[in-house]
Structures are given as structure tokens and as C-alpha cells.
XYZ file of C-alpha atoms in Angstrom:
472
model
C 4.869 -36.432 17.432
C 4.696 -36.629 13.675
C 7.487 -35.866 10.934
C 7.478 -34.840 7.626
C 10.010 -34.243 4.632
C 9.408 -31.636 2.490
C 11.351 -29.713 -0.321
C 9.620 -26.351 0.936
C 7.850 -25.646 4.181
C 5.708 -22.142 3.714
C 5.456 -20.423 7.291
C 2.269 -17.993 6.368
C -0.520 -18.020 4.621
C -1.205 -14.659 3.167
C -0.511 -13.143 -0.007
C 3.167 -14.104 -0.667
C 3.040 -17.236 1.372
C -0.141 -18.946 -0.670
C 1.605 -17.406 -3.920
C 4.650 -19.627 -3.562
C 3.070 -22.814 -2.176
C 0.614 -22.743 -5.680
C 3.331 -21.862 -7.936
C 5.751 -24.669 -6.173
C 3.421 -27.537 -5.907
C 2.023 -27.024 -9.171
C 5.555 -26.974 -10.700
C 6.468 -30.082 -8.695
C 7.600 -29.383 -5.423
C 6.869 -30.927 -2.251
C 4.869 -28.276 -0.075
C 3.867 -27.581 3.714
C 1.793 -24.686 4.400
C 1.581 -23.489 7.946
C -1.444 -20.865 9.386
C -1.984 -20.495 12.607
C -4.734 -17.824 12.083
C -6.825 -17.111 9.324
C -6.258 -18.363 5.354
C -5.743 -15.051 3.578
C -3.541 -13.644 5.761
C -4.189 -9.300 6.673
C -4.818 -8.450 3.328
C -7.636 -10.455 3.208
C -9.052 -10.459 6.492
C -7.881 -7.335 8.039
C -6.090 -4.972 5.528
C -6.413 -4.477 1.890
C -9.656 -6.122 0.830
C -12.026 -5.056 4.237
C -10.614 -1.033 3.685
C -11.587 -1.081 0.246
C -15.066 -2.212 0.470
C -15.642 0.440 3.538
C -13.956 3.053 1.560
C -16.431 2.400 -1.251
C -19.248 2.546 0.963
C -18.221 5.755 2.435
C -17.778 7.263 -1.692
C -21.258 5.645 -1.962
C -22.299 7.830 0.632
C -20.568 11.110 -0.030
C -22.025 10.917 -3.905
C -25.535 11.035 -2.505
C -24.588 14.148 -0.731
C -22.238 15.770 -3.512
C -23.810 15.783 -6.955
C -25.717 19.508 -7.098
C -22.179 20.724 -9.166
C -23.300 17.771 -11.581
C -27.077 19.213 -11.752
C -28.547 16.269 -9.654
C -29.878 17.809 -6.499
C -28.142 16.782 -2.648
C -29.614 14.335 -0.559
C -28.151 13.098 2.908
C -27.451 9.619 2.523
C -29.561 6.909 5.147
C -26.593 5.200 6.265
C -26.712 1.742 7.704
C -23.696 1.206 9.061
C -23.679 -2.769 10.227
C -25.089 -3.323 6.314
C -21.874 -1.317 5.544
C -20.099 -4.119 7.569
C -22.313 -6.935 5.643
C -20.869 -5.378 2.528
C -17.515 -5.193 3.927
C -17.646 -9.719 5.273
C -19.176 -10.195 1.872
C -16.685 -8.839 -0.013
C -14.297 -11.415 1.995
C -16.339 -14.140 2.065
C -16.024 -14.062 -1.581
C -12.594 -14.100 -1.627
C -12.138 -16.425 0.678
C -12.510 -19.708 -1.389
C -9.580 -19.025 -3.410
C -7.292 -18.521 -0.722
C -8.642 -21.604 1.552
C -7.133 -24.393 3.068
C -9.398 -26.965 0.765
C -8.646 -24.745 -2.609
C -4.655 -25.424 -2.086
C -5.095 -28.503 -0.510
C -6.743 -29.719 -4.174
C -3.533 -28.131 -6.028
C -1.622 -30.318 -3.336
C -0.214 -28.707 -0.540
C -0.214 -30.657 2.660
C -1.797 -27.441 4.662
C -1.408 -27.852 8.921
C -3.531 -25.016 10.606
C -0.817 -24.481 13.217
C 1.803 -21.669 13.752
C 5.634 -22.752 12.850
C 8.477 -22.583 15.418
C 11.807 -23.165 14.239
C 13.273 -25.811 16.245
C 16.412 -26.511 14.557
C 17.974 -24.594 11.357
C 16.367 -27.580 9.821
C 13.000 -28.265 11.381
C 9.949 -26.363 12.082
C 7.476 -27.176 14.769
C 3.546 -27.073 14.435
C 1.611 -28.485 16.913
C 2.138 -31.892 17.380
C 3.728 -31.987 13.865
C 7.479 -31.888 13.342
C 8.557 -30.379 9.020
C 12.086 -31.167 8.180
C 12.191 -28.995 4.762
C 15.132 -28.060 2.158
C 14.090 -24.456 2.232
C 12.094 -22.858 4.359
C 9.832 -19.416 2.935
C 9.120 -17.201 6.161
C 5.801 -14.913 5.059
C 4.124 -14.272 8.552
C 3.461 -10.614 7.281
C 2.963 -7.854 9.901
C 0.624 -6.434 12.530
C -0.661 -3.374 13.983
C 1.648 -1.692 16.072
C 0.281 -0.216 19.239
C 2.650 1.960 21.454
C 3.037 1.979 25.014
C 0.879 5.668 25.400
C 0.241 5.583 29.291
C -2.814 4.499 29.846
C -3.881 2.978 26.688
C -4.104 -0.052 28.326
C -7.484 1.060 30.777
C -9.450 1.886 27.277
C -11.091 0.020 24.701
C -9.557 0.522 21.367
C -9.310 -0.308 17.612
C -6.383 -1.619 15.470
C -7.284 -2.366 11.662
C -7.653 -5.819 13.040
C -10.760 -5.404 14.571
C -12.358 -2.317 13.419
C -14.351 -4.494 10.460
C -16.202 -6.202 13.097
C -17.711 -2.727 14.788
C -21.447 -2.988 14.094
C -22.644 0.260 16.273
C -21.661 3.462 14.174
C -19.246 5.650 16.225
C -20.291 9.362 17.039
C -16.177 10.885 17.412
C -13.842 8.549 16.505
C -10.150 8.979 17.403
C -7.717 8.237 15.161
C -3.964 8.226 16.369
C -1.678 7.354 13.420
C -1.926 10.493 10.163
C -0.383 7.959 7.584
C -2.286 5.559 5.164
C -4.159 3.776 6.852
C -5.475 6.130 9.715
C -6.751 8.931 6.960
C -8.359 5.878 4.962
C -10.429 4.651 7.841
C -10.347 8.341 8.763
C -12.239 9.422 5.730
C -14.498 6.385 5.241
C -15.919 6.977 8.365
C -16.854 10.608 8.154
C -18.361 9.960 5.027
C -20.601 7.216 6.181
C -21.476 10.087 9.161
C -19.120 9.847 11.818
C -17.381 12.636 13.160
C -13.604 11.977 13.184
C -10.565 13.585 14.599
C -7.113 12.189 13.453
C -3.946 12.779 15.699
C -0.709 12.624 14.602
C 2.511 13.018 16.524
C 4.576 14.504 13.032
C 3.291 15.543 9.704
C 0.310 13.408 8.284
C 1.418 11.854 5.341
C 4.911 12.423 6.289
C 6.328 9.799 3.870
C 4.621 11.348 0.794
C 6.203 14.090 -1.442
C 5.059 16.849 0.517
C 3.240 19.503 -2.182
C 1.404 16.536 -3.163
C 0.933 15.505 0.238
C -0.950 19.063 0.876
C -3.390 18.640 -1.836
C -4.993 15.502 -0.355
C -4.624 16.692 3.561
C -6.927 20.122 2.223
C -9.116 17.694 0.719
C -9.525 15.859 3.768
C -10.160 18.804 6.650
C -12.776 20.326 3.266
C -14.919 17.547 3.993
C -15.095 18.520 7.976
C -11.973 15.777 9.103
C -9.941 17.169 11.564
C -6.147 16.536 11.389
C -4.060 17.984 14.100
C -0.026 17.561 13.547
C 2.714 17.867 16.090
C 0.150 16.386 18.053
C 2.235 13.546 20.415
C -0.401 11.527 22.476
C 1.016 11.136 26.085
C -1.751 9.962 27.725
C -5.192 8.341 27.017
C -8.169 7.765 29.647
C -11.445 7.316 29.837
C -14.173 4.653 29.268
C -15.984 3.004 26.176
C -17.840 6.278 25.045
C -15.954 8.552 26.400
C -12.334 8.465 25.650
C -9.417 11.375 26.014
C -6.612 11.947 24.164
C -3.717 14.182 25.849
C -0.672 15.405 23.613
C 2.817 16.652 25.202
C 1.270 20.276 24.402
C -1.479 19.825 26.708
C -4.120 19.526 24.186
C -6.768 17.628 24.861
C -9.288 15.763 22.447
C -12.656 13.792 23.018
C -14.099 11.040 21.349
C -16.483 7.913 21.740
C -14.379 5.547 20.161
C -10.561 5.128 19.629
C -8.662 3.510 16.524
C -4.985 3.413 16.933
C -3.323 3.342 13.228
C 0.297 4.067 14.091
C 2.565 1.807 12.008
C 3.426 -1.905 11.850
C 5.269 -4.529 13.396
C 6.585 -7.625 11.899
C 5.302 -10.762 12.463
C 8.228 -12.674 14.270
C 7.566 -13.331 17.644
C 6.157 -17.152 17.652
C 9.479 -17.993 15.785
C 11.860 -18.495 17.292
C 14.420 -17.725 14.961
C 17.347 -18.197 17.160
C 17.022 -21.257 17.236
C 17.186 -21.702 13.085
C 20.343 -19.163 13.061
C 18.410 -16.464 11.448
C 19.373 -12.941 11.926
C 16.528 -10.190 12.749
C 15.435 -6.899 14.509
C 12.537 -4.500 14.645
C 12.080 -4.133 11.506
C 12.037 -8.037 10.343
C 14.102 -10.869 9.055
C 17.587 -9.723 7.828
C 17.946 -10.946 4.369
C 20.114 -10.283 1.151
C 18.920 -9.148 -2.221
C 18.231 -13.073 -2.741
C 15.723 -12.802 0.366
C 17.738 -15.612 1.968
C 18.412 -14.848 5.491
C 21.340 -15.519 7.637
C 20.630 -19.367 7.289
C 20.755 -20.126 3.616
C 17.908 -22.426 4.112
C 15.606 -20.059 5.352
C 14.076 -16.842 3.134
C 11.976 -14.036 3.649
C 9.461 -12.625 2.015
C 6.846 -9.775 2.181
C 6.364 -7.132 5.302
C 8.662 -9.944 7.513
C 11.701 -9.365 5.154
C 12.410 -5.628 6.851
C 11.340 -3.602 3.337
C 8.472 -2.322 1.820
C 4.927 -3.639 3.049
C 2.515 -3.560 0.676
C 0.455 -7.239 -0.690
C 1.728 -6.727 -4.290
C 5.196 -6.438 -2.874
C 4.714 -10.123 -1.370
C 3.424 -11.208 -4.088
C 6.338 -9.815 -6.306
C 8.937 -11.454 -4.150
C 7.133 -14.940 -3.906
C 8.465 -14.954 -7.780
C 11.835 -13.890 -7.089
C 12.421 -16.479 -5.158
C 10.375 -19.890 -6.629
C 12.770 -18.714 -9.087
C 15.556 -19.522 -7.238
C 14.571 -22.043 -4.709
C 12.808 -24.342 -7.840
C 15.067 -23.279 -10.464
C 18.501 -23.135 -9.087
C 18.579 -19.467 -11.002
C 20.070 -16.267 -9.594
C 17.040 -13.916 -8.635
C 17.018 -10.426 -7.213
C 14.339 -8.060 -5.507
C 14.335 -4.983 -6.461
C 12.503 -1.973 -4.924
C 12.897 0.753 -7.713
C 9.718 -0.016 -9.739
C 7.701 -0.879 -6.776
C 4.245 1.434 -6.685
C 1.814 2.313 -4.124
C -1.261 3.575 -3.354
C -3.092 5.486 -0.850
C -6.761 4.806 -1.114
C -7.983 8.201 -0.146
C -10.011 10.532 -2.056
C -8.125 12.391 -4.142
C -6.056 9.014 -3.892
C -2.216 9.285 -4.011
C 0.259 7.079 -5.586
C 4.126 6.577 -5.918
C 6.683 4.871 -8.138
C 10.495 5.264 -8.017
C 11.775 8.190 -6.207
C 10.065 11.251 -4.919
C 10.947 15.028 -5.972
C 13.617 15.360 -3.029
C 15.209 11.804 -3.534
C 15.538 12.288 -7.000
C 17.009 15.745 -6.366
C 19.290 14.476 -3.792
C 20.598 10.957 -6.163
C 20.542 13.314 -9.344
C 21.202 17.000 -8.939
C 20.920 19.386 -11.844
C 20.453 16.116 -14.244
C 16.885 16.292 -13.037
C 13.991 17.342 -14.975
C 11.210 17.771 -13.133
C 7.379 17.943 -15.046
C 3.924 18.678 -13.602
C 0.762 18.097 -15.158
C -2.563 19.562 -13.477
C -5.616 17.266 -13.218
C -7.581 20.591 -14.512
C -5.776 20.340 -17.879
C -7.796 17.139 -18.416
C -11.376 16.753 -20.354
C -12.427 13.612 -18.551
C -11.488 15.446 -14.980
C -13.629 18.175 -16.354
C -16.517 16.555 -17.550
C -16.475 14.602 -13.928
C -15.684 17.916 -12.188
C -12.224 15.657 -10.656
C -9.887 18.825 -11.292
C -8.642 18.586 -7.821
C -5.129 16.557 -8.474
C -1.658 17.016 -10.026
C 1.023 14.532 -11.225
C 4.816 15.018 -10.887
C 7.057 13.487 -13.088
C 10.985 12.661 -12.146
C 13.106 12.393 -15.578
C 16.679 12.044 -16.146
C 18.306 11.947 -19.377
C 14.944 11.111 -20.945
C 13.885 8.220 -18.707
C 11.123 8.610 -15.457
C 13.049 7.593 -12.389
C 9.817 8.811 -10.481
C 6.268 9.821 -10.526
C 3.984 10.939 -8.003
C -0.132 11.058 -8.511
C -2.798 12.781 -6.379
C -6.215 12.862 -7.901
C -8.685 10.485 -9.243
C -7.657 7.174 -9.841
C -3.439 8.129 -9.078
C -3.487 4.005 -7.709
C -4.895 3.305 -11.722
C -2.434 5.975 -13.715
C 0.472 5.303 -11.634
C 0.420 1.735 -13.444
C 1.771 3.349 -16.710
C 4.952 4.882 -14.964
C 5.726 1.354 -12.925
C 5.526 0.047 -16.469
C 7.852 2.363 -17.627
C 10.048 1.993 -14.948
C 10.500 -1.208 -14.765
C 11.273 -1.560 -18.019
C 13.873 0.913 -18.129
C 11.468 2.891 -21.287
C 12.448 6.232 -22.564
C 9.694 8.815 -21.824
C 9.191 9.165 -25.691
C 7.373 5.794 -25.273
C 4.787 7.421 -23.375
C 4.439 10.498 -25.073
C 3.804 8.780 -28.456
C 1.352 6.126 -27.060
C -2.058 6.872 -28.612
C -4.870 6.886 -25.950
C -8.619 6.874 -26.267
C -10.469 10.116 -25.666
C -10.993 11.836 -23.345
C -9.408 9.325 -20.343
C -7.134 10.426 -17.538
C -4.555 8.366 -18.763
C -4.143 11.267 -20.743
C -3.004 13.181 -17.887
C 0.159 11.082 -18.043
C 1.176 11.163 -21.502
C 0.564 15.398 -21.363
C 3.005 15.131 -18.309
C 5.324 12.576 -20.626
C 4.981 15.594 -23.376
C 5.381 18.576 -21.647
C 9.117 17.309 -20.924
C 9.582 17.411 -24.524
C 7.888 20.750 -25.458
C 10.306 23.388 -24.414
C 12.885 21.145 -26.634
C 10.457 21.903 -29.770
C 8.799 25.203 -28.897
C 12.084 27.389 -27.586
C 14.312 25.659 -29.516
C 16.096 27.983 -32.136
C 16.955 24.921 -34.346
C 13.968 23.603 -34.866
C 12.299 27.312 -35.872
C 15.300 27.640 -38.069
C 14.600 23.839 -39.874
C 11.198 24.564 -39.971
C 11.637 27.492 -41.713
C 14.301 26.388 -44.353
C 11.152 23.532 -45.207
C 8.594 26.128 -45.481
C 11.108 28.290 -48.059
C 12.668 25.845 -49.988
C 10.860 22.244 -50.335
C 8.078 22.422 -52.490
């Protein structure tokens, strides 16, 4: 058995983990970097990166069909759907040097393709290799969670960990799970020509402000996607081809192939976290505001830490806490100015609080704006009208804002700006943009909070009158 000292053993190697093994080593620190799967982590291999390339396939697709509005006549698209796939490992495989085991192995991280097991709250097993670290940076991420639906267990299925590597098209595909990342592998592939039913045992989009939340799901059943709600699945049978979904209603739905898009489960079962004195449940590592767990040696970071699970969220507390762990300084997560996306079309997007949380925190202090995407000349000239954006102000500041339409993941950059920087909305509203843009959509949402306080105001008629009489 071998043993190594380290200052900082990283237990991960996707987004947040690789984030604080470069910024550590190249700031001095000792680093071991654990993977026991694939460099990259899900984003990379299974989430973020493979989604986006097969969503832009499928918009490839839907333009061909969709441009007679735009004077440019409809054709059905020739879809090849493994070359869809070729796109989609492409698009990895170009990615992939920057997050591989010889790139950070150059910056100087001893990396040990094994999975970590705590074996002491000091020491971290990894194959035949015993780590004895100062700190210890837990980033295993999550998975796909599939639930015990009787009979699941007699069919071949689908989890976003495996549905990149389907090379035969599917005629009906299945899709349990109405949140993110069922509707985006939902609508990709109906619009590279599969037929596609999505199942959901609530509301779809449940977590999304709800009139918002409507504009995308009408959207989604225009372009021939079904979406039944209140639709529980209690049992699923069949065979490769030929698969059945039953709800607790007794409906009954038929597809060729299944993809189960649920929810997610933290990463934590290879631990053995007992064994290190760290606190955790269902929903991940237990930490503090620090991201140090229950063993002040040990922190957590991304999906594993119990919050939100997003990439960019990893990636955002991988600097919180090399700020701590290399600096000695006191450093904080917050989760206020955290955005995200949906990557549907119209796409949504999210920043501070919704409508009803802002309504609920703030009461009649809350000023609530809307701008429609149909007020815009860019939208117009791109016939992208379909889209609104909702704007959460108190005392002059966005607390929240809320984007479906065209680009919503691009816009809703301005307003996590904004908010975490604690700006006053006046900043926005006298930013000069190019035109026409959509970013203009958000500074005409920034100004229409202002324009009942000029337009209906009797003191500014009455100024503006006393000017026009009396100062030459």
C-alpha cells in the first residue's frame, strides 16, 4: 500500500473539483486529484455539454422546417441521427483535453484514476493508494435518479447517462421526469423526428414561476410534444420496442424507447463518510455557509453539498473555498445571485426570487414589472415575439427576474450582474445598448418601473410646466 501527504486531496473530477485542484496547485498547494470515472465529470460527459450540442442539432433541424414566416420556403429536414451523435462526441472530444488527467497533471497535480473512500477523518483510500491530506474538497457531483416504478427493472431504459450513446433514432420515446432536463431531451428529439410523449407525476416545470412556466409548456405541445401532468407512473412493462407506461389513473401510454429524467441523486455512496465523521442525507453532504462539513477538514462543494446543482454553481463555490482553505480568509456561498437556465426553446431563465417568493419575503414593498418579447425590434425582425420577462424590485433594487423567450439563459446575465452587486435598477435603465438587441428587452423592463413615477406623477407635470412658463 502506498501513502501520500498532501495539503489538499480533491475527491472528483468535474467542474468544481478540477477548478480547485488548478487554482490550488498553481497558487502553491500540494494537490491529489481522485476520478474513478471519467475526467470531466457529468457536465462534460453526460450533462451540460452532450444536451447542448443535441439541442442544437434538433434547432438545426426545426429551422429547415420553419422559415416560410421569414419568406424562405419549408423543407423537411434529412435527419441523420448517429451523425447527430458524431456531432454530439465531437463536441466532447474537444473539450476533453482541457479537463484531462495529462492537462492537470502538467499544472502539477498528482492525479490517481481511482474512487476515494474515507478511511479515517484523515485519510482517503484509492486503490492501492493511501492520501493523508490537511483538507479534503468532496466534489463527486450527482447522478440520475431512477425510482423504484414496479417493473422498471424488466425494461431497457435511458438516464441522461447513456442516452448520448443511442445511435438508432427512436420512433415514441417516453419520457418520465416534466422538469429540465426531460423537456430538453424531450424537445431535441421531436425536432430531429421522433415522436415523444413526456410523463410527469405533478406539474411540468413545477419549480418555475408558473405564468412563465405556461408560455414555454404551449410552446412545447405547438410543436406536436405531448405532456401529460398528474400523470404518476405505477407500473412499466414491456420489451425493447415496445414499452408501457401505466399511471395511478389507469392511463396507459406506448412507446419504443424509454428515458427516465426524474431528478438527481448525490454522489455519496462509495464514501464512506462515516468513517471521516461527516454528516449527510438524501440530499448530500451537510455543510455550513463555509461548505465545511461536520469534520472541519472535510468540505463540500457542487450538487454533493445538498444545494443548488447546476456546473456554474460548482464552479462558483470551488472559489469560495480556495479562498479559505489557501488563504486562511473567511468565505461564504451565497445562493441569492445564482442564475439558471433551461435550454428549451423559448428558453427560460431565473435569478433571485420568483414572483411568489418575492411576494411572500416582501409583501406590498414589491414592485412587480413585465416586459413582452413583442415590444422588441430585434424579436420582431426574427419573428421571436413569443417570450416575456418579469422583473422583482424592491425599493429600487431587482431581487428577481424571470426570462422566457429567446436567449432568457443570455439576458438573464444582466440581472445576476445586478444582483450580485447589490445595483439600483436606475443602473440598468440608463445603460446605453446597441440597436436593435434583446438586451433591450431588459432595460425597457428596468424602465417601465420608473415610468408611472414620471408619466402620472403630478409633480413632475407641475415642474415641467413652471420650466416651460418661466425659464427662458
Amino acid at each position: 500500500m502506498n501513502r501520500i501527504k498532501t495539503d489538499i486531496c480533491v475527491i472528483g473530477a468535474g467542474s468544481g473539483g478540477l477548478s480547485v485542484a488548478a487554482g490550488a496547485v498553481q497558487m502553491g498547494a500540494s494537490v491529489v486529484l481522485l476520478e474513478g470515472h471519467k475526467m470531466g465529470g457529468d457536465c462534460l460527459n453526460f450533462g451540460c455539454v452532450p444536451s447542448k450540442a443535441l439541442i442544437a442539432a434538433g434547432k438545426q433541424a426545426y429551422a429547415v422546417g420553419h422559415g416560410e414566416h421569414l419568406g424562405v420556403a419549408n423543407a423537411k429536414p434529412k435527419v441523420d441521427y448517429a451523425a447527430a451523435k458524431d456531432h454530439v462526441h465531437d463536441v466532447i472530444a474537444t473539450i476533453e483535453p482541457h479537463d484531462s488527467q495529462e492537462r492537470f497533471e502538467g499544472l502539477g497535480v498528482n492525479v490517481i484514476r481511482e474512487f476515494g473512500t474515507f478511511i479515517s477523518p484523515t485519510e482517503v483510500q484509492a486503490g492501492e493508494t493511501i492520501i493523508e491530506a490537511r483538507r479534503f474538497v468532496v466534489s463527486t457531483g450527482s447522478g440520475p435518479f431512477v425510482p423504484p416504478i414496479p417493473g422498471l427493472d424488466t425494461v431497457p431504459y435511458f438516464t441522461n447517462e447513456n442516452i448520448f450513446d443511442l445511435r438508432d433514432q427512436p420512433k415514441h420515446l417516453l419520457v418520465v421526469g416534466g422538469g429540465p432536463i426531460g423537456l430538453e431531451m424531450a424537445q431535441a428529439h421531436a425536432r430531429l423526428g421522433s415522436k415523444v410523449t413526456v410523463i410527469e407525476g405533478m406539474k411540468a416545470l413545477g419549480k418555475d414561476d408558473p405564468e412563465l412556466a405556461a408560455i414555454a409548456l404551449d410552446n412545447l405541445r405547438a410543436e406536436g410534444i405531448e405532456i401529460e401532468e398528474d400523470a404518476l407512473a405505477s407500473e412499466i412493462r414491456g420489451q425493447a420496442g415496445a414499452i408501457e407506461i401505466e399511471t395511478k389513473d389507469g392511463r396507459i401510454f406506448k412507446g419504443s424507447h424509454l428515458l427516465m429524467a426524474v431528478g438527481r441523486k448525490v454522489n455519496v455512496d462509495k464514501l464512506n463518510l462515516e468513517a471521516a465523521n461527516v454528516e449527510y442525507d438524501r440530499t448530500g453532504i451537510k455543510v455550513g455557509a463555509d461548505l465545511r462539513s461536520t469534520n472541519k477538514r472535510v468540505y463540500a462543494i457542487g450538487d454533493v453539498a445538498g444545494g443548488l446543482q447546476f456546473t456554474h454553481v460548482a464552479g462558483y463555490h470551488a472559489g469560495v473555498i480556495v479562498r479559505s482553505i489557501l488563504f486562511g480568509l473567511p468565505s461564504k456561498a451565497k445562493t441569492a445571485h445564482i442564475p439558471w437556465a433551461t435550454y428549451i426553446d423559448p428558453e427560460m431563465a431565473q435569478v433571485g426570487l420568483t414572483e411568489a417568493q418575492a411576494q411572500e419575503k416582501f409583501g406590498d414593498k414589491l414592485t412587480v414589472t413585465r416586459f413582452k418579447y413583442d415590444g422588441n425590434d430585434r424579436a420582431l425582425a426574427e419573428a421571436k415575439t413569443t417570450g416575456m420577462i418579469k422583473l422583482m424590485i424592491v425599493k429600487g433594487r431587482p431581487v428577481g427576474a424571470s426570462i422566457v423567450g429567446a436567449h432568457a439563459g443570455e439576458l438573464i446575465a444582466m440581472w445576476a450582474m445586478a444582483i450580485a452587486n447589490n445595483m439600483k435598477l436606475s443602473a440598468i435603465a440608463g445603460t446605453v445598448l446597441p440597436y436593435p438587441t434583446l438586451n433591450e428587452i431588459n432595460k425597457r423592463a428596468a424602465s417601465a418601473y420608473f415610468t408611472p413615477k414620471l408619466f402620472d406623477s403630478k409633480t413632475v407635470k407641475r415642474v415641467v410646466g413652471f420650466v416651460q412658463r418661466w425659464i427662458p
